[in-house]
XYZ file of N, CA and C in Angstrom:
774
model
N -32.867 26.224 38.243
C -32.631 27.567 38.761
C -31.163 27.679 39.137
N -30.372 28.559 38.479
C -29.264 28.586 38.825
C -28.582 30.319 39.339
N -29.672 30.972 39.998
C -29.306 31.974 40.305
C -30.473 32.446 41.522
N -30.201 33.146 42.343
C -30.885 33.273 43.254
C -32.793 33.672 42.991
N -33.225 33.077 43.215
C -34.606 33.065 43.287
C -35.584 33.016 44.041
N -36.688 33.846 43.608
C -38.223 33.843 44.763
C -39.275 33.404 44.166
N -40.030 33.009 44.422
C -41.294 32.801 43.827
C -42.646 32.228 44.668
N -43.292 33.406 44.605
C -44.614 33.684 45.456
C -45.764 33.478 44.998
N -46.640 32.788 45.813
C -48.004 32.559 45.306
C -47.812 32.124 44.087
N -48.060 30.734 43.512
C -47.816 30.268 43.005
C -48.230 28.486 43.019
N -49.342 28.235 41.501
C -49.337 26.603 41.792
C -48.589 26.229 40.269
N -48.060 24.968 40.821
C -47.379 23.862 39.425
C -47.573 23.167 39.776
N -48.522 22.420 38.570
C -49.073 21.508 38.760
C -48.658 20.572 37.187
N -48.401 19.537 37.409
C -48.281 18.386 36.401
C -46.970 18.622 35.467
N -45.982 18.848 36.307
C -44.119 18.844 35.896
C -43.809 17.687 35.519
N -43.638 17.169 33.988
C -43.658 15.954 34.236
C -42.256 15.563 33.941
N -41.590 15.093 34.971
C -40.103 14.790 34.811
C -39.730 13.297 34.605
N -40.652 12.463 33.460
C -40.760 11.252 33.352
C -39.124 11.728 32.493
N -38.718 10.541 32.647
C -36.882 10.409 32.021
C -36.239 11.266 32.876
N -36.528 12.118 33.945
C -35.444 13.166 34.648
C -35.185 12.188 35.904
N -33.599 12.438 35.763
C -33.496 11.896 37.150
C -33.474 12.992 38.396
N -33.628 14.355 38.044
C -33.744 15.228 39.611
C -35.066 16.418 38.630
N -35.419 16.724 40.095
C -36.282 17.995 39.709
C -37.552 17.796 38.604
N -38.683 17.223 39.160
C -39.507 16.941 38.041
C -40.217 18.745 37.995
N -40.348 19.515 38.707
C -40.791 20.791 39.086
C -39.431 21.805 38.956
N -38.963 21.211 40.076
C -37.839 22.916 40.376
C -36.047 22.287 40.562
N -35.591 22.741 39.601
C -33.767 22.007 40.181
C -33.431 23.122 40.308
N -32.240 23.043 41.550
C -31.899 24.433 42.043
C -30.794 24.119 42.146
N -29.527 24.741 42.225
C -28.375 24.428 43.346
C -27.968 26.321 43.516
N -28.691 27.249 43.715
C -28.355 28.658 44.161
C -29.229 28.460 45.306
N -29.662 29.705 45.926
C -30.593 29.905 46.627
C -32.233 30.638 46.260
N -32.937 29.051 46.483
C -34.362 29.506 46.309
C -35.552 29.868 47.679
N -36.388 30.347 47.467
C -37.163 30.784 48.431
C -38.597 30.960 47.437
N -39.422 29.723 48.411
C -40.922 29.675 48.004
C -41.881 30.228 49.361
N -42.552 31.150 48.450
C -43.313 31.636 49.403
C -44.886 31.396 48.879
N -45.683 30.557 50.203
C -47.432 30.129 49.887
C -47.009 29.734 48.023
N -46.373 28.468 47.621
C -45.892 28.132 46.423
C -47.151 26.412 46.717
N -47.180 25.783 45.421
C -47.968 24.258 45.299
C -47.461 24.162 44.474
N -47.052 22.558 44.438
C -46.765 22.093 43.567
C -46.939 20.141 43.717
N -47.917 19.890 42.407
C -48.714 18.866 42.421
C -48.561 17.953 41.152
N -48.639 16.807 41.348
C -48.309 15.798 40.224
C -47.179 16.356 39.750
N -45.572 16.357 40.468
C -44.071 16.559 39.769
C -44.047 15.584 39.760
N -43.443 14.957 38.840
C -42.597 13.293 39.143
C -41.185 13.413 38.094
N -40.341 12.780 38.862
C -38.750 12.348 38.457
C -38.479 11.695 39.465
N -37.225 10.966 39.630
C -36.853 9.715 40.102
C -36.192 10.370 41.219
N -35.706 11.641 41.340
C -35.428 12.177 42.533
C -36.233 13.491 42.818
N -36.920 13.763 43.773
C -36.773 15.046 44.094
C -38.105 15.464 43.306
N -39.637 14.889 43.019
C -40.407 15.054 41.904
C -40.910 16.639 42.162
N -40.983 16.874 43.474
C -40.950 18.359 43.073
C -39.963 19.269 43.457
N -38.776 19.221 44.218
C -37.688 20.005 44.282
C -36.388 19.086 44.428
N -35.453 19.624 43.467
C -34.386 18.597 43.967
C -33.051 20.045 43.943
N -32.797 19.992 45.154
C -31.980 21.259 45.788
C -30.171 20.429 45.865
N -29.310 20.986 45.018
C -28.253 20.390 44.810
C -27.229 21.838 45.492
N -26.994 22.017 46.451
C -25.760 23.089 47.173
C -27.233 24.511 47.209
N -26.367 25.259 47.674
C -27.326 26.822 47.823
C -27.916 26.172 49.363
N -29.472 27.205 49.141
C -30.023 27.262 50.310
C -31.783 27.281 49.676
N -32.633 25.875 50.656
C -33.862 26.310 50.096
C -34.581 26.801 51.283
N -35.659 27.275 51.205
C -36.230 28.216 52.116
C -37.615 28.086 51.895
N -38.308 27.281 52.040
C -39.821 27.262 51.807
C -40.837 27.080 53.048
N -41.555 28.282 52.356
C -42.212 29.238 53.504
C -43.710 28.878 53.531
N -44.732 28.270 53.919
C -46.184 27.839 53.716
C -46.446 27.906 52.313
N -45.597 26.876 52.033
C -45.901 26.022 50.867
C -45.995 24.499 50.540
N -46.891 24.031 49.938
C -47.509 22.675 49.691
C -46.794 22.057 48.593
N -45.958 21.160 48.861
C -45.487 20.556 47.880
C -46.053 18.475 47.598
N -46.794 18.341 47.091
C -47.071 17.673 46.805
C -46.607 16.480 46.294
N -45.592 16.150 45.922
C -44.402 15.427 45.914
C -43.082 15.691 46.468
N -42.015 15.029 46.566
C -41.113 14.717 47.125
C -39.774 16.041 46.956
N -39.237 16.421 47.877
C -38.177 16.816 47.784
C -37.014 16.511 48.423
N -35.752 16.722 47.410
C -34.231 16.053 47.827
C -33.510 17.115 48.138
N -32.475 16.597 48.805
C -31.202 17.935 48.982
C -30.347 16.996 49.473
N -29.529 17.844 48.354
C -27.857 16.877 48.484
C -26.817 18.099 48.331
N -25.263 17.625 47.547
C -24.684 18.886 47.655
C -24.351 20.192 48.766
N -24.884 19.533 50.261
C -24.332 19.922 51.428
C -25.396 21.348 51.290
N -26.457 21.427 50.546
C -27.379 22.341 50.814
C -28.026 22.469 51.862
N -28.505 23.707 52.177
C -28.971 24.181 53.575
C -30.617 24.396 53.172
N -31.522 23.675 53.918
C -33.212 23.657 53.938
C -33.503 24.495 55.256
N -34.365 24.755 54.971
C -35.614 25.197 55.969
C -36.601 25.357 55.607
N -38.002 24.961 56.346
C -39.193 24.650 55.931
C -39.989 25.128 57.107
N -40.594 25.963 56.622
C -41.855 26.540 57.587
C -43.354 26.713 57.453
N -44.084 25.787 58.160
C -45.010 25.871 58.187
C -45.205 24.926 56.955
N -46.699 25.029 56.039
C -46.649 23.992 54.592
C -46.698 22.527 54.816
N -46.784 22.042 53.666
C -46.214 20.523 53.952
C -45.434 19.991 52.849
N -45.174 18.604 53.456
C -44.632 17.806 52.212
C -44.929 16.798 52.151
N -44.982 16.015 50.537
C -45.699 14.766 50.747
C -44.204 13.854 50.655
N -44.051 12.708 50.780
C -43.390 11.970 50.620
C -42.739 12.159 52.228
N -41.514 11.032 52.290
C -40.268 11.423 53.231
C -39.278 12.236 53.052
N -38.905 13.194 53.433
C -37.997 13.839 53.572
C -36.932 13.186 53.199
N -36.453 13.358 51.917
C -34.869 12.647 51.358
C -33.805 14.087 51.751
N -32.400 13.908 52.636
C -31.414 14.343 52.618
C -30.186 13.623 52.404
N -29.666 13.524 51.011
C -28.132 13.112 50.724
C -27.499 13.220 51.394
N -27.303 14.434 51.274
C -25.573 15.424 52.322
C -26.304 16.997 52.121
N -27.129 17.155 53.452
C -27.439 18.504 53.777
C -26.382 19.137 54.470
N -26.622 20.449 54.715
C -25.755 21.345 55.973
C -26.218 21.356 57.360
N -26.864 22.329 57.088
C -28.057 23.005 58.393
C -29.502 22.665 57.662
N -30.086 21.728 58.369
C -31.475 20.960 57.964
C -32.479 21.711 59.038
N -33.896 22.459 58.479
C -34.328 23.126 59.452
C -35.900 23.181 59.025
N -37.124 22.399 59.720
C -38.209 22.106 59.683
C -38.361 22.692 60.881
N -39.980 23.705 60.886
C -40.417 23.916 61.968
C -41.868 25.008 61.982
N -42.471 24.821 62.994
C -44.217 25.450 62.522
C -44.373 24.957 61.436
N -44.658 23.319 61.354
C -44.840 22.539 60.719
C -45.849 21.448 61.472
N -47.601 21.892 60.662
C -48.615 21.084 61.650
C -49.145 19.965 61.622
N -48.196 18.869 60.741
C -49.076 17.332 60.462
C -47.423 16.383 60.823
N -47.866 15.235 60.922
C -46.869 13.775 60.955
C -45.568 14.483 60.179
N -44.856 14.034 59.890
C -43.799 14.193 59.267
C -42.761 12.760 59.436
N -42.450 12.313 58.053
C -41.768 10.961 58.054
C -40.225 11.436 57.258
N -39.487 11.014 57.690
C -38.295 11.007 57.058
C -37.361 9.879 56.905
N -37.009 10.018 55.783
C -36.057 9.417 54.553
C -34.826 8.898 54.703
N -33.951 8.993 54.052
C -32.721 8.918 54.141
C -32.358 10.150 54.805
N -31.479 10.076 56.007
C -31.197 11.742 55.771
C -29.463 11.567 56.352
N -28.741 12.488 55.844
C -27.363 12.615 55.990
C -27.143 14.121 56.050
N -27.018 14.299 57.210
C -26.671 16.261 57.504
C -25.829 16.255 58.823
N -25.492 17.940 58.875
C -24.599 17.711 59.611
C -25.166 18.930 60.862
N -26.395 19.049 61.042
C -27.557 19.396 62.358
C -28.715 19.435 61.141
N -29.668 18.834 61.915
C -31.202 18.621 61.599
C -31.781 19.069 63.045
N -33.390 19.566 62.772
C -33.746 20.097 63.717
C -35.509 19.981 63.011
N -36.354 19.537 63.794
C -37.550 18.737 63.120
C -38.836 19.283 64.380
N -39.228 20.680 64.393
C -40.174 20.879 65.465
C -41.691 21.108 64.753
N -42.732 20.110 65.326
C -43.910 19.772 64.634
C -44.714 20.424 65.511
N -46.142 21.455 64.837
C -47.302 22.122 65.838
C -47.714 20.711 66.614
N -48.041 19.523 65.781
C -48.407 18.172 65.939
C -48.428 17.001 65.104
N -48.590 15.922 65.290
C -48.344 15.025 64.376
C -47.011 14.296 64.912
N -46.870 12.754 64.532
C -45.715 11.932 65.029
C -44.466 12.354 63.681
N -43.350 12.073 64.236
C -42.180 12.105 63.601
C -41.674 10.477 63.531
N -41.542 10.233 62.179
C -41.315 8.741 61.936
C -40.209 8.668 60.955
N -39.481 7.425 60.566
C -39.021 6.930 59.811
C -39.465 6.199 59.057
N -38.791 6.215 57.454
C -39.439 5.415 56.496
C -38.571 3.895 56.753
N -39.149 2.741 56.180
C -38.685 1.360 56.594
C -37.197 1.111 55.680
N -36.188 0.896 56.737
C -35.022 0.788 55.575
C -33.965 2.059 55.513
N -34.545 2.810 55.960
C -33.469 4.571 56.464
C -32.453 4.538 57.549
N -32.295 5.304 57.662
C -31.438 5.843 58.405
C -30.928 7.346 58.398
N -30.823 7.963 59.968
C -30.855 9.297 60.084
C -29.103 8.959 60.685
N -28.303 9.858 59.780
C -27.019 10.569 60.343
C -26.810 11.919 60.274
N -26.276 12.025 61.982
C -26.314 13.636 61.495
C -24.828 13.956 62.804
N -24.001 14.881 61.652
C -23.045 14.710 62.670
C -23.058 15.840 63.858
N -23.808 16.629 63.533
C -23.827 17.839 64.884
C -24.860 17.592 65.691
N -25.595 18.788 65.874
C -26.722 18.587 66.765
C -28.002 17.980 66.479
N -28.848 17.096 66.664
C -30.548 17.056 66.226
C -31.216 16.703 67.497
N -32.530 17.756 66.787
C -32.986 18.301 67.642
C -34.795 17.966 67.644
N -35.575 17.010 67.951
C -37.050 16.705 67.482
C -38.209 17.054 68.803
N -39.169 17.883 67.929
C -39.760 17.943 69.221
C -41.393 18.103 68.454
N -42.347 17.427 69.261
C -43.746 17.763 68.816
C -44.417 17.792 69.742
N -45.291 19.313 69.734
C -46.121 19.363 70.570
C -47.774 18.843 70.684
N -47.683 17.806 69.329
C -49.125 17.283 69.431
C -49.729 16.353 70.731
N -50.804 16.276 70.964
C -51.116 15.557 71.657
C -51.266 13.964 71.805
N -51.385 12.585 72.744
C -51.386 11.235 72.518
C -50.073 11.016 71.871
N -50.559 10.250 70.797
C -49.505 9.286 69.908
C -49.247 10.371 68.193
N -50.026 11.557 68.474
C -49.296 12.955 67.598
C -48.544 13.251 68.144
N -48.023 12.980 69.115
C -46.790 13.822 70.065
C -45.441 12.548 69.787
N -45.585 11.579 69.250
C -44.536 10.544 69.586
C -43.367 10.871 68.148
N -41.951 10.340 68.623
C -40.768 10.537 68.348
C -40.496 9.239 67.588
N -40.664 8.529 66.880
C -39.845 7.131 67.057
C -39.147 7.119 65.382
N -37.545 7.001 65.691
C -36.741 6.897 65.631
C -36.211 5.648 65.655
N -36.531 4.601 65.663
C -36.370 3.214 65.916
C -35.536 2.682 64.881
N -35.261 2.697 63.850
C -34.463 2.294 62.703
C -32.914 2.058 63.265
N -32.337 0.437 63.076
C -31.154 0.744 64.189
C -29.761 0.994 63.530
N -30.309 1.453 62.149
C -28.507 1.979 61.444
C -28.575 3.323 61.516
N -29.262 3.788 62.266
C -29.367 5.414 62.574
C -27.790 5.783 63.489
N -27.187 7.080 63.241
C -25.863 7.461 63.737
C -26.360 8.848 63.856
N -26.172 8.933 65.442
C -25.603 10.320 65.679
C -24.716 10.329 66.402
N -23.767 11.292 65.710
C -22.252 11.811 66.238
C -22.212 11.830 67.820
N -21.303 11.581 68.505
C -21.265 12.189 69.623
C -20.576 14.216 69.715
N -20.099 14.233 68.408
C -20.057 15.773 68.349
C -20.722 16.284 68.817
N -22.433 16.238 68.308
C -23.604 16.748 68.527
C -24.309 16.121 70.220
N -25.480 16.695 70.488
C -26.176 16.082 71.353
C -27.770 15.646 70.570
N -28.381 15.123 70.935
C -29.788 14.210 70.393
C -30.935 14.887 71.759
N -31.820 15.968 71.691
C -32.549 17.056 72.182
C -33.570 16.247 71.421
N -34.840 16.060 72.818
C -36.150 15.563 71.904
C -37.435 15.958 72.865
N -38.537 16.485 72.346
C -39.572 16.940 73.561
C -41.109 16.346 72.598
N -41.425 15.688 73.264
C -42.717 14.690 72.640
C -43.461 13.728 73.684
N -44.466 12.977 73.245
C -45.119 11.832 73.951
C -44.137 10.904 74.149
N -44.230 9.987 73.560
C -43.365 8.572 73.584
C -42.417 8.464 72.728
N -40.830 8.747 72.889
C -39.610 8.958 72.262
C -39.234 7.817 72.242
N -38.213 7.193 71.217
C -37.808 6.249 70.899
C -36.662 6.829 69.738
N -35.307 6.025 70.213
C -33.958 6.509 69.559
C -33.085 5.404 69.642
N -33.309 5.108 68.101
C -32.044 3.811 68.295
C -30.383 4.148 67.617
N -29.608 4.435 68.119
C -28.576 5.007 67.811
C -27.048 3.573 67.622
N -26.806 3.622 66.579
C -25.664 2.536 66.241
C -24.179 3.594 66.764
N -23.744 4.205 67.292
C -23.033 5.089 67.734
C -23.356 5.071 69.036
N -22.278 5.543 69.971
C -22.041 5.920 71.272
C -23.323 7.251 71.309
N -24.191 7.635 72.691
C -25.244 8.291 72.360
C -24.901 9.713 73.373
N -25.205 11.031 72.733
C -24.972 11.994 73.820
C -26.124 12.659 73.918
N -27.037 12.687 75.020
C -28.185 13.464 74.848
C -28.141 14.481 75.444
N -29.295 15.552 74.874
C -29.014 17.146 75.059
C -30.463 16.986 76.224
N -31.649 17.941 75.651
C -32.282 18.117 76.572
C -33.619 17.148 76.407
N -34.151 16.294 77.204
C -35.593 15.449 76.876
C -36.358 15.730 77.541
N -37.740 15.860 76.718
C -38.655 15.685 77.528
C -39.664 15.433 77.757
N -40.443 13.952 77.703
C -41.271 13.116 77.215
C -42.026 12.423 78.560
N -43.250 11.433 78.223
C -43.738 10.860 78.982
C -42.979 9.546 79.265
N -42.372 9.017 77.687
C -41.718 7.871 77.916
C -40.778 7.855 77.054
N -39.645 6.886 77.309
C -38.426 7.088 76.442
C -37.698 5.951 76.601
N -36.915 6.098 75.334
C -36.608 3.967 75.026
C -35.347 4.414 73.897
N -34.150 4.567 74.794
C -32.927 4.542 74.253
C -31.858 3.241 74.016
N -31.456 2.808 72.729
C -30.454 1.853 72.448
C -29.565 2.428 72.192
N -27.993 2.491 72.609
C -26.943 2.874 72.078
C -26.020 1.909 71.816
N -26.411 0.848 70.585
C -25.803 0.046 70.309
C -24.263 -0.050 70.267
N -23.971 1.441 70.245
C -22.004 1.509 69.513
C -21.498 2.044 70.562
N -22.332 2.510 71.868
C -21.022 2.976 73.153
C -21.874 3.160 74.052
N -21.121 4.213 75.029
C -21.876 4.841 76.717
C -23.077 5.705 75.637
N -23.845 5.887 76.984
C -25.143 6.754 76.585
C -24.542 7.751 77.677
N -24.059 9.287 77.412
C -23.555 10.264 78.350
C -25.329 11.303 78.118
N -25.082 12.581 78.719
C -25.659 13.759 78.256
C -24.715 15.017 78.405
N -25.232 15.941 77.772
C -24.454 17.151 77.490
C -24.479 17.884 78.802
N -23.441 18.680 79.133
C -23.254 19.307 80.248
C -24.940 20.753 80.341
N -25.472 20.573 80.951
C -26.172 21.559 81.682
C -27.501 21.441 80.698
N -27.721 19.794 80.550
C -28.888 19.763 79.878
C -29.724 18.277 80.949
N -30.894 18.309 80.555
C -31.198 17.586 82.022
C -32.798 15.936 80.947
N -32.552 15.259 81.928
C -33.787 14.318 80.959
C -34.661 14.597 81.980
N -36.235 14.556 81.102
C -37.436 14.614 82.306
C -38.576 13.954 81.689
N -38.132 12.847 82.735
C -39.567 11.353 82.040
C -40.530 11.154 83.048
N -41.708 11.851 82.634
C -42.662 11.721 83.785
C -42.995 9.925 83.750
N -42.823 9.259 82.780
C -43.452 8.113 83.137
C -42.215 7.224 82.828
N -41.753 6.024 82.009
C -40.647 5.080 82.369
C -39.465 5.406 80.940
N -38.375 5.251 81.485
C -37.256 5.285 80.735
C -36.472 3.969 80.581
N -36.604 3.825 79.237
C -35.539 2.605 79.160
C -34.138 2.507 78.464
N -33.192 2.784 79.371
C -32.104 2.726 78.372
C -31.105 2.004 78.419
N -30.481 1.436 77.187
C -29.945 0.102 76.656
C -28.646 0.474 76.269
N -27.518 -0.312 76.485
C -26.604 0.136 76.174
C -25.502 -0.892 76.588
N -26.109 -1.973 75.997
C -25.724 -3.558 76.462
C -23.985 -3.853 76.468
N -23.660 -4.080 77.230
C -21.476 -3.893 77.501
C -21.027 -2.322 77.451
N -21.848 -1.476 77.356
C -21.246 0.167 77.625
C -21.608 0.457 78.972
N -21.830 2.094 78.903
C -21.728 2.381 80.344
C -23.491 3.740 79.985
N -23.652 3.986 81.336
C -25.324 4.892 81.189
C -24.501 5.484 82.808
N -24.061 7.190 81.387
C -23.877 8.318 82.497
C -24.895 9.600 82.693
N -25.875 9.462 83.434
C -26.072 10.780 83.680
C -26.051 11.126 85.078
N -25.180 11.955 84.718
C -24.694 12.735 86.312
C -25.259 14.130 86.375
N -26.286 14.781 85.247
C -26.671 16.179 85.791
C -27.756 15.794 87.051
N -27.661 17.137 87.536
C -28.562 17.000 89.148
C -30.056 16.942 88.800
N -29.953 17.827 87.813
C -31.780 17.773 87.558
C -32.349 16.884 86.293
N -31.771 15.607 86.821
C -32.718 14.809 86.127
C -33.707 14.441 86.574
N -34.745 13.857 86.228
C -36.083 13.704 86.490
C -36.456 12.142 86.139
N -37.028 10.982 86.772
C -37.389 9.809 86.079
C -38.259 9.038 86.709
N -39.877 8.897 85.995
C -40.675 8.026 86.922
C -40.447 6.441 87.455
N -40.103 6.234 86.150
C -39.176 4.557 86.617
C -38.378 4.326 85.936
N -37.119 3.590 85.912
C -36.367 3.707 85.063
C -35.674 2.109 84.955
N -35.688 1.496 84.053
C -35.473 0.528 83.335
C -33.957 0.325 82.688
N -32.796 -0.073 83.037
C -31.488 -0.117 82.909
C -30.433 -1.822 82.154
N -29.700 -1.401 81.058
C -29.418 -2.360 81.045
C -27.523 -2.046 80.451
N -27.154 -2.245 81.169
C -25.168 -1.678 80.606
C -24.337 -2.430 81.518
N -23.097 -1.910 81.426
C -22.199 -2.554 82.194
C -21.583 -2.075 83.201
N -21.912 -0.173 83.398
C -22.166 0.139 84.554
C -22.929 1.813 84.502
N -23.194 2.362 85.881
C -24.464 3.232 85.894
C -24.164 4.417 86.607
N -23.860 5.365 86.354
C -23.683 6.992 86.878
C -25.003 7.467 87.012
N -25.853 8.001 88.054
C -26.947 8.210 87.573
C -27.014 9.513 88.837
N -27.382 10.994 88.591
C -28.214 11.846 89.149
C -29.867 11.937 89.056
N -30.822 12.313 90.139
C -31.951 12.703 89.957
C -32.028 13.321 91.111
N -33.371 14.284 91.127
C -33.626 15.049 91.470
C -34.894 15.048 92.950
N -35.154 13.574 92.020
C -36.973 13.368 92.978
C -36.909 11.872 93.013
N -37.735 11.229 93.718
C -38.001 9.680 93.866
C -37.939 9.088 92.809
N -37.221 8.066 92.670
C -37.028 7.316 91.331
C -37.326 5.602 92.051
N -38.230 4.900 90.781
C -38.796 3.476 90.948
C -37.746 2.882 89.663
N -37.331 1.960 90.350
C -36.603 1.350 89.523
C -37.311 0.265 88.800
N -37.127 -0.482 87.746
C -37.502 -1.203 87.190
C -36.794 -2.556 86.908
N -36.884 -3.153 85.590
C -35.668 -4.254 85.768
C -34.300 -3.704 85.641
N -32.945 -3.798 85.781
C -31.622 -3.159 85.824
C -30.977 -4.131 86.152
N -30.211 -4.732 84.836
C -29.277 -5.461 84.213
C -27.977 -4.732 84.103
N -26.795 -4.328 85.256
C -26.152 -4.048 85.019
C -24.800 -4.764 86.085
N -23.575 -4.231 85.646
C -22.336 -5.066 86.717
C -22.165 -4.557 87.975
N -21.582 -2.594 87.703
C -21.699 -1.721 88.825
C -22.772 -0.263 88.720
């Protein structure tokens, strides 16, 4: 597709992109928009049912049944629908999932804000990925138990300190190879590594852990100085500790100098 496109109601089924290396279904690099679209048994080596190269894709409660890519600094959004596979992003722009009601696993991804809000279902990584994103990302699921959990654990994951790292779920988990800036949290439990610097937060954004926080940040520094932070126990390990809260805080083990 190389010119702006829609296409509604709609199934494709059995695209067979054996020898293609992108787009076993749909190659785009304009702007496409699927609306209530399926698409089942695509296969190619990238992207078996959409492989989105620049433009903008836009898919609206639609089932895609195999995998889609976006590279070429293209701009996604995905509403509602699903997708099978992990979420592959090369070099997105503005990455945008949301009223979106099952698990969701992601891929490689390289963008520059991602933003991943689930009705329910956990948000995971595939084994071997890594999420960079140089602006803002933003994950949040409102499912219930261990449908509500964040984990992020993969430790060549980079987010910018440009951006802030905003997450609202069960049990969050963020392993960041970069210095870490967090925006707004807000979980039962939470388990931060900032392997590459201080763990700060963004001005006039606040963390709220009803149950234990652990954050790591072994020879850096763990600043949060907003007033309304919130933390049931909190678990510390750096080289020194700025810390605001709001309400009684239980400390835990805290491995630090000052």
């Amino acid at each position: 597709i190389y010119s702006n496109t829609t296409i509604s109601n709609l199934t494709l089924t059995a695209a067979n992109g054996s020898g293609l290396i992108a787009g076993g279904a749909i190659y785009s690099n304009s702007t496409l928009r699927l609306d209530n679209v399926v698409i089942n048994n695509a296969t190619a080596s990238l992207g078996g049912a959409i492989y989105q190269n620049g433009g903008y894709a836009n898919l609206n409660s639609s089932t895609l049944g195999n995998a889609i890519y976006v590279t070429g600094q293209a701009n996604l959004t995905i509403t509602g629908g699903s997708i099978a596979g992990p979420l592959a992003i090369d070099s997105g722009n503005v990455i945008t999932v949301t009223n979106y009601g099952q698990a969701l696993q992601l891929g490689q991804i390289s963008a520059r804000s991602l933003t991943v809000n689930l009705l329910s279902g956990a948000i995971t990584q595939a084994t071997g990925t890594n999420v960079t994103v140089s602006g803002a990302a933003n994950f949040a699921s409102a499912g219930s138990g261990t449908n509500g959990n964040i984990n992020l654990g993969n430790t060549t994951n980079n987010f910018y300190t440009t951006g802030s790292i905003s997450a609202s779920g069960t049990n969050i988990t963020i392993e960041n190879a970069n210095a870490t800036t967090l925006g707004r949290i807000n979980d039962a439990n939470l388990t931060v590594n900032s392997s590459g610097g201080n763990i700060t937060q963004a001005t006039g954004t606040n963390l709220t852990v009803s149950g234990t926080a652990n954050l790591i940040a072994n020879g850096n520094q763990v600043q949060l100085t907003n007033a309304t932070n919130s933390f049931g126990c909190l678990i510390l390990s750096s080289s020194q500790v700025d810390l605001n809260t709001n309400g009684v805080l239980s400390l835990g083990s805290v491995n630090t100098v000052t």
